[in-house]
Tab-separated table of C-alpha atoms and ligand atoms in Angstrom:
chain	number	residue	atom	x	y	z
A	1	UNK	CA	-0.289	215.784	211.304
A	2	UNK	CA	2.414	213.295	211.561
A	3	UNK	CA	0.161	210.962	212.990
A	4	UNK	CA	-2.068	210.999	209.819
A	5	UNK	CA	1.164	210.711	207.444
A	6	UNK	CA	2.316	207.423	209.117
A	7	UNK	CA	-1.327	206.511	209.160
A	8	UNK	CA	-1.574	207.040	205.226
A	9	UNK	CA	1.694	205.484	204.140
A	10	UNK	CA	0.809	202.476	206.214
A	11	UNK	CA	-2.448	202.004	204.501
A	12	UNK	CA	-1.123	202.754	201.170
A	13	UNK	CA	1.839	200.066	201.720
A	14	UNK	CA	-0.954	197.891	202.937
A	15	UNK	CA	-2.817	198.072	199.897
A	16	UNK	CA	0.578	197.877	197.791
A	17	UNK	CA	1.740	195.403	199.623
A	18	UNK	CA	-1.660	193.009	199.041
A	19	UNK	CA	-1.612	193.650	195.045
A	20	UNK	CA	2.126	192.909	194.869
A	21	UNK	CA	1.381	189.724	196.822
A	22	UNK	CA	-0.714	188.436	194.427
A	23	UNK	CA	1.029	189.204	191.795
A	24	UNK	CA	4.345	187.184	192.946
A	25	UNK	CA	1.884	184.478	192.862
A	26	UNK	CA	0.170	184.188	189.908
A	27	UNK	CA	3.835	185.164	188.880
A	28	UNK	CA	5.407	182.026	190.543
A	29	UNK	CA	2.234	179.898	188.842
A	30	UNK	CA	1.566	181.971	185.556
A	31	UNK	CA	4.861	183.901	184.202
A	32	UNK	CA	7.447	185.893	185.425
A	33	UNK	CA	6.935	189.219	184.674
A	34	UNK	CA	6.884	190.109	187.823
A	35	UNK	CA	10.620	188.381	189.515
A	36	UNK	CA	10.072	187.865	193.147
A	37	UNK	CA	12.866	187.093	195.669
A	38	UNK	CA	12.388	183.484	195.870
A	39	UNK	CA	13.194	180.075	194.705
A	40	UNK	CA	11.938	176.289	195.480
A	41	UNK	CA	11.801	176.061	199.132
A	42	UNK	CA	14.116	179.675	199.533
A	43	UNK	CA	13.010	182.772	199.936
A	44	UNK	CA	9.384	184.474	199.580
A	45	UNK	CA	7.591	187.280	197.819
A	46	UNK	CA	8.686	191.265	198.269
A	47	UNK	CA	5.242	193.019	199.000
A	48	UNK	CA	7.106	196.261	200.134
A	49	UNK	CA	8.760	198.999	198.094
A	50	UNK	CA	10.543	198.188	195.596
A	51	UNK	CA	12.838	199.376	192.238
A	52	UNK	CA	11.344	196.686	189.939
A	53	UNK	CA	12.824	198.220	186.896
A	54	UNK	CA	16.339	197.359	188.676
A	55	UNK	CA	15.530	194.281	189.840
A	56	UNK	CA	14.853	193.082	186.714
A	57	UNK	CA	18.013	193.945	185.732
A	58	UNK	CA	19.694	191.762	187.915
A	59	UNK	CA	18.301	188.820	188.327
A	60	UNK	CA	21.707	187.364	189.810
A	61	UNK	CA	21.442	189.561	193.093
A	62	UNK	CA	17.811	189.195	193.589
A	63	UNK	CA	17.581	185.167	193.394
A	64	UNK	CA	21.202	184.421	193.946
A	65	UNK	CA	22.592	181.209	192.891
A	66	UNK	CA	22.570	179.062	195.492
A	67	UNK	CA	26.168	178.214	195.026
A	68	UNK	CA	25.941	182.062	196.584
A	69	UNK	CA	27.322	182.583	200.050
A	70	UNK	CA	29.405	184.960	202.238
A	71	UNK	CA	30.257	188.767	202.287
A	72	UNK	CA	31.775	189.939	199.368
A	73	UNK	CA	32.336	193.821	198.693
A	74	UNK	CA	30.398	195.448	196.107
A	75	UNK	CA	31.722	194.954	192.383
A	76	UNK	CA	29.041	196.916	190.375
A	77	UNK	CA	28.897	200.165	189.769
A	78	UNK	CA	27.015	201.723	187.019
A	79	UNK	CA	27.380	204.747	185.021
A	80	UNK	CA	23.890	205.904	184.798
A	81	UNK	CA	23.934	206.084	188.441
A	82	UNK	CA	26.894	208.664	188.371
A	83	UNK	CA	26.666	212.606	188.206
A	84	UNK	CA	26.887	213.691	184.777
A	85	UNK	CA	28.906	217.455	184.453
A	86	UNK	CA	27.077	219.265	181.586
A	87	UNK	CA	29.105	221.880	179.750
A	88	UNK	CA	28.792	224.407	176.514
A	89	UNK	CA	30.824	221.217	174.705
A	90	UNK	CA	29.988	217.567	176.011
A	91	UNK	CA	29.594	216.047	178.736
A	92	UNK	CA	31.480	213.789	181.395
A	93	UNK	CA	30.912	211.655	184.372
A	94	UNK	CA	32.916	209.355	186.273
A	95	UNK	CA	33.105	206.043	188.434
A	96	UNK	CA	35.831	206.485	191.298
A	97	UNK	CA	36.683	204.731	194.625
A	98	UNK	CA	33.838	207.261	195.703
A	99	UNK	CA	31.458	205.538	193.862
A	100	UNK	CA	32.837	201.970	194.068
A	101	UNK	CA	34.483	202.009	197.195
A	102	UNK	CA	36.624	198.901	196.184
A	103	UNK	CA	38.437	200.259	193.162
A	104	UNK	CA	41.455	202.006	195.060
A	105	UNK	CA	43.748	201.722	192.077
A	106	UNK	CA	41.346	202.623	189.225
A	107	UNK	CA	38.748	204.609	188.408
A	108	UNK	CA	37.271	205.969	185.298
A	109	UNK	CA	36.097	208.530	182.870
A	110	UNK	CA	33.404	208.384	180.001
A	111	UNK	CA	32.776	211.757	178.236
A	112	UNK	CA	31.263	213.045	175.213
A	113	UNK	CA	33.071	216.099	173.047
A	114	UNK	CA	30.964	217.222	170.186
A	115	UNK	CA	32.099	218.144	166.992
A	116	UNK	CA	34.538	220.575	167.517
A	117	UNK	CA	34.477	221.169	170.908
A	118	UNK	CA	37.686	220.795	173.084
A	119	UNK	CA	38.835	219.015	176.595
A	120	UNK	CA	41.072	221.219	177.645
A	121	UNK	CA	44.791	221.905	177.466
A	122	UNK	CA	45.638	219.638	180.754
A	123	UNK	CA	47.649	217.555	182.592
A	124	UNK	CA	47.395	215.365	185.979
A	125	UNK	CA	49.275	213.158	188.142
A	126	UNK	CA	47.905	209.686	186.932
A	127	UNK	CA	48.641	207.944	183.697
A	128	UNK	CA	45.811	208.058	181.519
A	129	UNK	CA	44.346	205.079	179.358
A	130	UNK	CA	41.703	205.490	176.457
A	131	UNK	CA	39.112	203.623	174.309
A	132	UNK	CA	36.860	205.373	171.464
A	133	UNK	CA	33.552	204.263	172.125
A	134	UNK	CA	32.054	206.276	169.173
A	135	UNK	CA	33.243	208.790	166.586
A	136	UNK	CA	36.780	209.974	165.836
A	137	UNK	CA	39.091	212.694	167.786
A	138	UNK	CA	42.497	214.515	167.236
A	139	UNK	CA	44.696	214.469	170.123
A	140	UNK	CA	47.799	215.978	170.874
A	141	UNK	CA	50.836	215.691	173.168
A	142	UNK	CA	54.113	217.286	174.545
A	143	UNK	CA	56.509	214.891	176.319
A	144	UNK	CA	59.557	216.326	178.984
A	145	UNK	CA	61.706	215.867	176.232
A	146	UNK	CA	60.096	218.080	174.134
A	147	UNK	CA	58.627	215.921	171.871
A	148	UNK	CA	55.713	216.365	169.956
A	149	UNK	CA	52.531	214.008	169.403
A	150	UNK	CA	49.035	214.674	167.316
A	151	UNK	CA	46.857	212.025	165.672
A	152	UNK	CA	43.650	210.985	165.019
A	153	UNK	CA	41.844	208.351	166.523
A	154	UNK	CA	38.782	206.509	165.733
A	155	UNK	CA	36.138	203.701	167.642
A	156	UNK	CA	38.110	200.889	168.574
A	157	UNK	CA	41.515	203.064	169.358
A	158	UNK	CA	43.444	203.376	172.253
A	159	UNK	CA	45.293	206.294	173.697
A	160	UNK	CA	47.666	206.277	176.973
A	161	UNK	CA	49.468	209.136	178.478
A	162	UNK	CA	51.603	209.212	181.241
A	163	UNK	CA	51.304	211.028	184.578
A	164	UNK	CA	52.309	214.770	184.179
A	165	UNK	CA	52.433	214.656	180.319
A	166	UNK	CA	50.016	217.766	178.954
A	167	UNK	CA	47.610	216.835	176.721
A	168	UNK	CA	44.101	217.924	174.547
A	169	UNK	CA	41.383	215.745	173.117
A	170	UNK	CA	38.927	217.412	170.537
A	171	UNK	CA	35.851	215.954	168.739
A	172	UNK	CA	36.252	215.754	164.954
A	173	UNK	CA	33.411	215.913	161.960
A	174	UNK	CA	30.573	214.514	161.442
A	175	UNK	CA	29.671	214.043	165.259
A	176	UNK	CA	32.515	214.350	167.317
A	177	UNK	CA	33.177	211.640	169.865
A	178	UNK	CA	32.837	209.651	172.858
A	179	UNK	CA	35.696	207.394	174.880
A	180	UNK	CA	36.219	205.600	177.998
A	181	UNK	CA	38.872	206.997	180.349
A	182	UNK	CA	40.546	204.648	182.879
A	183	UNK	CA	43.452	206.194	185.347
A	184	UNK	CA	45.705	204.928	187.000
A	185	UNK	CA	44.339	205.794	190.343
A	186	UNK	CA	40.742	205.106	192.380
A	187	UNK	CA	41.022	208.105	193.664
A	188	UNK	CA	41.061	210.347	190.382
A	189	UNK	CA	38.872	213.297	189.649
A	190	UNK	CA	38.089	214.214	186.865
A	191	UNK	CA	37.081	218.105	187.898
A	192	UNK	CA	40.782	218.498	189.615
A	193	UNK	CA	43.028	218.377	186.994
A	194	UNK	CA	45.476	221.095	186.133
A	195	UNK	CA	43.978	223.169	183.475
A	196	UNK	CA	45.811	225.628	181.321
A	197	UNK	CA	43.302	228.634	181.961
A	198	UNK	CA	43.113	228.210	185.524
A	199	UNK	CA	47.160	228.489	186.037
A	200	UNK	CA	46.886	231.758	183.925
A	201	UNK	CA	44.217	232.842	186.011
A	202	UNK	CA	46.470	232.487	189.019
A	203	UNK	CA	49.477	233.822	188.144
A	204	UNK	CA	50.822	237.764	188.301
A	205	UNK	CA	50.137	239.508	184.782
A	206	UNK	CA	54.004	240.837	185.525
A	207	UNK	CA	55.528	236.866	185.818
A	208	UNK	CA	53.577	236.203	182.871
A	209	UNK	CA	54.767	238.650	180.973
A	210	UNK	CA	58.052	238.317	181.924
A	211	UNK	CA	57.917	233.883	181.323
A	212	UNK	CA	56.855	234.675	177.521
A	213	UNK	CA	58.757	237.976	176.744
A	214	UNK	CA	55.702	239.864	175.424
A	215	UNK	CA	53.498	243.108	176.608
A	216	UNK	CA	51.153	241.843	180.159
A	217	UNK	CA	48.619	243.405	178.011
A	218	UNK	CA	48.563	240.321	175.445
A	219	UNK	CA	46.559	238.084	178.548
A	220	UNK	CA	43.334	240.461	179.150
A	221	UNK	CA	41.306	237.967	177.242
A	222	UNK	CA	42.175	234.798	178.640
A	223	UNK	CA	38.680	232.941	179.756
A	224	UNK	CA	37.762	232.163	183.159
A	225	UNK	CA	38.617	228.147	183.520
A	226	UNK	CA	34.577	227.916	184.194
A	227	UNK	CA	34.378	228.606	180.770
A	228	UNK	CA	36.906	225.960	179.266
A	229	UNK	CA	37.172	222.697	180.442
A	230	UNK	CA	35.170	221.071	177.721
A	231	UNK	CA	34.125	224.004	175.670
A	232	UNK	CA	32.580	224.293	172.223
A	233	UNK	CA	35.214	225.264	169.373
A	234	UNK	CA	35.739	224.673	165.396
A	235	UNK	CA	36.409	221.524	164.024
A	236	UNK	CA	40.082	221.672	163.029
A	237	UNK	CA	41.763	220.977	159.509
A	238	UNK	CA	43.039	217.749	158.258
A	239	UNK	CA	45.641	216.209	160.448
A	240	UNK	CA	49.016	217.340	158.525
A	241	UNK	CA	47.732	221.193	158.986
A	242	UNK	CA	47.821	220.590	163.153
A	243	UNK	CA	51.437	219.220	162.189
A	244	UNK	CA	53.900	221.623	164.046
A	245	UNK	CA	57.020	222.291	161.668
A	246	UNK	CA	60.077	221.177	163.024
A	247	UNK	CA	59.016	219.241	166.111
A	248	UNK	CA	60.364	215.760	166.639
A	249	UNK	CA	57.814	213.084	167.295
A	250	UNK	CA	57.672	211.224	170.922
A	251	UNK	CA	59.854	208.183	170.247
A	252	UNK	CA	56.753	205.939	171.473
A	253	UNK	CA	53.677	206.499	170.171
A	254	UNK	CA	50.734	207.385	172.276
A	255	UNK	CA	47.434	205.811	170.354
A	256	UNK	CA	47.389	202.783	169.514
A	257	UNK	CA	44.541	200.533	167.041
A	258	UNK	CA	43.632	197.588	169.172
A	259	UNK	CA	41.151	196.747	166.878
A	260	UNK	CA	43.986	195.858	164.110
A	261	UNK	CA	45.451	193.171	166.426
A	262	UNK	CA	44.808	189.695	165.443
A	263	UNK	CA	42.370	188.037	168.212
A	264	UNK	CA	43.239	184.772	169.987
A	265	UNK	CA	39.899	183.022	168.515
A	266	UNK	CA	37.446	180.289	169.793
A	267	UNK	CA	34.692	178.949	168.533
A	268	UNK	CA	32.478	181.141	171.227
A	269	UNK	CA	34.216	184.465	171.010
A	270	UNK	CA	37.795	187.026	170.558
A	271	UNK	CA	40.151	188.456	172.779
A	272	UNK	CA	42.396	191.164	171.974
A	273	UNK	CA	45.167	191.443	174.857
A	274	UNK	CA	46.712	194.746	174.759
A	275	UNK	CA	50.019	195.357	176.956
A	276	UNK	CA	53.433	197.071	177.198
A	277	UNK	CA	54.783	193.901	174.555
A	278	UNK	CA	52.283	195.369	171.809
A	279	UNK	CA	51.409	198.960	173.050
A	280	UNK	CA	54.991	200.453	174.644
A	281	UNK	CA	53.643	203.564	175.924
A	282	UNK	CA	50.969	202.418	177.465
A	283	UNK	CA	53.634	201.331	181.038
A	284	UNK	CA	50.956	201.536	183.951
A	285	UNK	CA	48.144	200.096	181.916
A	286	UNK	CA	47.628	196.897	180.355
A	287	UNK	CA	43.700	195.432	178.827
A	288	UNK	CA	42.013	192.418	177.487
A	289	UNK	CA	38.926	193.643	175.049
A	290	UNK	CA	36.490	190.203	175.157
A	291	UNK	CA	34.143	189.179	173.203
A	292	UNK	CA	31.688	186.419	174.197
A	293	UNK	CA	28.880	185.397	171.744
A	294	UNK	CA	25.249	184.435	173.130
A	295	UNK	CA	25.947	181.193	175.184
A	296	UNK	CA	29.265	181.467	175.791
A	297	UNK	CA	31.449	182.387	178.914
A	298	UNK	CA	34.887	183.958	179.549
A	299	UNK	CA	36.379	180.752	181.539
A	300	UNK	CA	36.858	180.217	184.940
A	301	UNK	CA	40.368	182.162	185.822
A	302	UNK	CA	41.871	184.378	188.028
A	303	UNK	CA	44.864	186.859	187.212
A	304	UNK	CA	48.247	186.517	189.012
A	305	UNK	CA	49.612	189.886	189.175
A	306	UNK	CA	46.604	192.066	190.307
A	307	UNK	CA	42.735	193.367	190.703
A	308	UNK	CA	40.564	193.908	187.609
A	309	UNK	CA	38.296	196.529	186.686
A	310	UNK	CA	36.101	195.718	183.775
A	311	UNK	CA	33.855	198.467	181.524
A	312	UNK	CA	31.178	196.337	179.731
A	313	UNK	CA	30.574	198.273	176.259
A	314	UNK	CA	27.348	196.320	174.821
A	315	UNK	CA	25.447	193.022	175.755
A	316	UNK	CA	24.389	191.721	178.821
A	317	UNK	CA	26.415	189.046	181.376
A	318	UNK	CA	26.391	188.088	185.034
A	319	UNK	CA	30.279	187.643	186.676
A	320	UNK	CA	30.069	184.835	189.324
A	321	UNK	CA	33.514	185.642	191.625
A	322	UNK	CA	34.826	183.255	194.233
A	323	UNK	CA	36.712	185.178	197.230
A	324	UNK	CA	37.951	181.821	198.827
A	325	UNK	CA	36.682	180.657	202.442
A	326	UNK	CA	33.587	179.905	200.978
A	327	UNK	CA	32.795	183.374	200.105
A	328	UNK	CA	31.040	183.737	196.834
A	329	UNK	CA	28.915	186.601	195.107
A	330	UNK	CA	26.945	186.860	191.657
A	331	UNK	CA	26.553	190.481	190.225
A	332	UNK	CA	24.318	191.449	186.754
A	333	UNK	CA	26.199	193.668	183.973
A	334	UNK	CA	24.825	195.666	181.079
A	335	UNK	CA	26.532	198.649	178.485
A	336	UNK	CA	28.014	201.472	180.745
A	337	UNK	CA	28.489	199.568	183.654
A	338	UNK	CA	31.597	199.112	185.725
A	339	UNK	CA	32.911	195.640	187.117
A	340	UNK	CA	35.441	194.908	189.663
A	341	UNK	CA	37.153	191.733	190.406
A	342	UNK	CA	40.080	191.990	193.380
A	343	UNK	CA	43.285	190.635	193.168
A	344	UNK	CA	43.634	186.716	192.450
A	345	UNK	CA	40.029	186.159	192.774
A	346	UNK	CA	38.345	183.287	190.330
A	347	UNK	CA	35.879	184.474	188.164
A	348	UNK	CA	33.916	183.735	184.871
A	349	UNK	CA	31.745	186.332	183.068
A	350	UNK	CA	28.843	184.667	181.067
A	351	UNK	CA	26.703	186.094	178.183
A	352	UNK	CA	23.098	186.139	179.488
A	353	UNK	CA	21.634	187.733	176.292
A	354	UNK	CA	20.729	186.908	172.573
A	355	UNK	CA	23.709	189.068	171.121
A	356	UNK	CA	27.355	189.616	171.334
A	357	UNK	CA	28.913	190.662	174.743
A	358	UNK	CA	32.076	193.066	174.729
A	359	UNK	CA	33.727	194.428	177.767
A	360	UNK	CA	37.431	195.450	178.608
A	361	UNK	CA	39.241	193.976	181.574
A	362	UNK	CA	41.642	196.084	182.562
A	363	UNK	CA	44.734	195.953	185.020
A	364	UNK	CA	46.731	198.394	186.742
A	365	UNK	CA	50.014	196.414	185.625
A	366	UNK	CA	52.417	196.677	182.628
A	367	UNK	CA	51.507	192.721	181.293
A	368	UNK	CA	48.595	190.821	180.965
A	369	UNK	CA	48.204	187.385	182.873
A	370	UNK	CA	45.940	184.790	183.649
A	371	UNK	CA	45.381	181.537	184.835
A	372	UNK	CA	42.787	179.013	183.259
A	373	UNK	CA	41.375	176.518	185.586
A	374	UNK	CA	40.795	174.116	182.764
A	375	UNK	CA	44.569	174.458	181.533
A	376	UNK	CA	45.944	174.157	185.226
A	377	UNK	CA	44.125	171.176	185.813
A	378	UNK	CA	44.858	169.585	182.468
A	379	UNK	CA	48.710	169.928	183.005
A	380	UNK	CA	48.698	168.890	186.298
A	381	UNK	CA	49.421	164.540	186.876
A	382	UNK	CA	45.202	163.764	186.079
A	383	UNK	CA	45.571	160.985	189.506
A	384	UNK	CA	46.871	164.036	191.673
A	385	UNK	CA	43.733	165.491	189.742
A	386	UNK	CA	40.742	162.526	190.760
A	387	UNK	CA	42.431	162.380	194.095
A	388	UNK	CA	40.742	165.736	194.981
A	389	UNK	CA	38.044	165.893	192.842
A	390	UNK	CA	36.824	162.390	192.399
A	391	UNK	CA	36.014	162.132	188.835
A	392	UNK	CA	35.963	159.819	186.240
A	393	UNK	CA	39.073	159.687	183.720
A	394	UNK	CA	36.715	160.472	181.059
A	395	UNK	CA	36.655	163.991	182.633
A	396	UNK	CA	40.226	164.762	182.901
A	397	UNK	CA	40.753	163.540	179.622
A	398	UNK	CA	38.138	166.281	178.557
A	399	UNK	CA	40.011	169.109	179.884
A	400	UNK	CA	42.413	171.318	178.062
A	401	UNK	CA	46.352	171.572	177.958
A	402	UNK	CA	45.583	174.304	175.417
A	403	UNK	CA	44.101	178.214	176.959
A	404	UNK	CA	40.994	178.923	175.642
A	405	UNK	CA	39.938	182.068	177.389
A	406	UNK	CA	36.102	181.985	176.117
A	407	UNK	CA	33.972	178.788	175.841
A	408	UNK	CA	32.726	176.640	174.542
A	409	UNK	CA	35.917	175.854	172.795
B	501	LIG	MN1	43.521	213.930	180.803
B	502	LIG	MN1	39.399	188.232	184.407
C-alpha cells in the first residue's frame, strides 16, 4: 500500500515537475507569468511543489537581489497567515513573538467590533497603542487616580493606554469598526487579558456582596466570560449621554488625531511622526505613519534608540535591511502585513506598486529618531567623504544637509 503511494506521488511529481519545466522556459523566453527562481547565470527553474500564488507575492525572496547575502532572521509576518478568534461581535487575530519569533518587544492586535458590539471591560499588563483602520468607536477609561476618559474616535485616530489602566472599546453606527493594536510587549496575548466577567466568575458571591454593599443575589446573571469578550450589544447614544456626571477627566488625554498633524512633506510622499512631544500619554509608544507615492522610497536610515516593527496598511513595497558583516536580506510587503527591522539596522522601504504606500513604523520608545544616510554624509567634511567612497565631487555636492525621509526629494 505504501509502496503504491510513494509510487503515485513520484509519478505525479514527475509529470508536474516536466509541465512546470517548460513552463519556466517559455517563461524565461516568452513572459513571466510564471516567476521562476532564477536570474542571468544564477539560479534555475522550481519543477517541484510549489505556493505560486505566494511566490508571486514576493518576488524579493524568490530572486533575491544580488546585493543579497548572509543569514538574517525572519522580518515578515503576515496577518492572513494568523488564527482569526470568531465571536457573537467581531473578530480578532494577532501577530506575536509566537508568530514572528524576532519581535520580543512588540506584538500586535487587529480586530473588528461591529456596530454595537463591545471588547470587553479589561485591563492588562502592557501599554496599549491604537490606530482606526476603518469606522469610528467610543472608548472609555478609568485612571488610578480616578479619573475618567470617553471619546470617540474615527480612521486615522490614535488611542494609547497604559499598562494596568481598565478600559472598553465599542463599535459605533453605521458599521462599527476596525483598528490596529500594538503592545508594548512580543509576548502579549490577546486571549489572556483580565476580563471583568471572568474575575466575577471567580470570586465568592459573599466577598462580592460584601465589596459593593448590596444583596449576593444582585450577581446571578452575570455571563460566563465565554460569552463576553467581544460580544454583540446596542449602539450607544451620542457621546455627552456616556458622559459620567461629576467625574474629572484624566489630565492627559488618551486618543489622539494623527491625521490632523501637519506632515513633514517631499515631493515623493508624508510623514506624520507621532511621540510623547505631540501625543503625552502615549509614554511607551512612539510612530511614524509614511506615505510613499508610486516610485518613491523611504530613504536609507537606521534608528538610534531601538528595533522597529512596521504594519503596512495599503500598497505594496519591498524593505531591503542591512545587518552589517555583510549580512543583507530583501523581504516583499502588502496591506495586513507585519515588518520588523532590529535595532540600528539600515533600511529603506520602496513602493513597488502603481498607488500610494502607507505603513506605520513603530518603536517601543518614548521619541522618535532617525538617521539619514544622505544627511550624515552631507554634513560630514565631503574629502573625509571621497576618501572612503571614491566619488566624484559632483556627488557629494548632490547630497543633502537637509532630512528628507522619502525620495525623490
Ligand atoms: Mn486592551
Ligand atoms: Mn525605519
Amino acid at each position: 500500500m505504501m509502496d503504491e503511494v510513494t509510487r503515485r506521488t513520484l509519478l505525479a511529481a514527475t509529470a508536474t515537475g516536466g509541465v512546470l519545466a517548460a513552463a519556466g522556459v517559455a517563461g524565461a523566453q516568452t513572459n513571466q507569468s510564471v516567476p521562476q527562481p532564477q536570474r542571468p547565470g544564477f539560479g534555475g527553474t522550481n519543477p517541484g511543489p510549489r505556493n505560486l500564488e505566494q511566490e508571486r507575492q514576493n518576488p524579493n525572496l524568490l530572486v533575491p537581489p544580488s546585493t543579497d547575502h548572509g543569514t538574517l532572521p525572519n522580518l515578515r509576518f503576515s496577518f492572513s497567515d494568523a488564527h482569526m478568534r470568531l465571536t457573537s461581535g467581531g473578530w480578532t487575530r494577532q501577530v506575536t513573538a509566537r508568530e514572528l519569533g524576532i519581535s520580543k518587544d512588540i506584538a500586535g492586535v487587529e480586530m473588528r467590533l461591529n456596530a454595537g458590539s463591545v471588547r470587553e471591560l479589561h485591563w492588562h499588563k502592557q501599554g496599549e497603542w491604537a490606530f482606526m483602520l476603518y469606522g469610528s468607536a467610543r472608548i472609555t477609561a478609568v485612571d488610578p487616580q480616578g479619573n475618567n476618559f470617553v471619546d470617540d474616535v474615527g480612521v486615522g485616530d490614535l488611542w494609547f493606554f497604559p499598562g494596568g489602566v481598565p478600559h472598553s472599546i465599542q463599535g459605533l453606527n453605521p458599521d462599527g469598526c476596525e483598528f490596529l493594536l500594538v503592545f508594548d510587549d512580543g509576548d502579549f496575548d490577546e486571549d489572556d487579558t483580565f476580563l471583568l466577567s471572568d474575575w466575577f466568575k471567580h470570586t465568592p458571591n459573599d466577598v462580592l456582596s460584601k465589596n459593593f454593599g448590596v444583596p449576593g443575589s444582585s450577581f446571578a446573571h452575570v455571563p460566563d466570560p465565554s460569552e463576553l469578550y467581544i460580544f454583540a450589544s446596542t449602539v450607544p447614544g451620542s457621546l455627552d449621554s456616556d458622559k459620567i456626571a461629576g467625574a474629572k477627566p484624566v489630565p492627559q488625554t488618551f486618543s489622539h488625531r494623527m491625521m490632523a498633524q501637519q506632515p513633514i512633506k517631499t515631493k515623493s510622499g508624508t510623514v506624520r511622526i507621532t511621540d510623547t512631544s505631540v501625543f503625552p500619554a502615549a509614554k511607551t509608544i512612539s510612530a511614524a505613519l509614511v506615505e510613499v507615492q508610486p516610485g518613491g522610497m523611504r530613504e536609507l536610515h537606521w534608528h538610534p534608540n531601538t528595533n522597529e516593527w512596521q504594519y503596512y496598511i495599503e500598497g505594496q513595497a519591498r524593505m531591503g535591511v542591512f545587518g552589517a558583516s555583510g549580512q543583507a536580506r530583501t523581504f516583499d510587503y502588502r496591506a495586513g502585513d507585519v515588518g520588523y527591522v532590529p535595532f540600528a539596522m539600515g533600511h529603506y522601504v520602496e513602493n513597488t506598486g502603481t498607488t500610494p504606500l502607507r505603513f506605520l513604523e513603530m518603536f517601543k520608545s518614548s521619541y522618535y529618531a532617525d538617521v539619514s544616510l544622505n544627511q550624515w554624509l552631507s554634513l560630514t567634511p565631503p574629502e573625509l567623504v571621497q576618501a572612503h567612497l571614491k566619488v566624484d565631487t559632483q556627488t557629494v555636492e548632490a547630497f543633502h544637509k537637509q532630512k528628507f525621509p522619502v525620495v525623490p526629494a
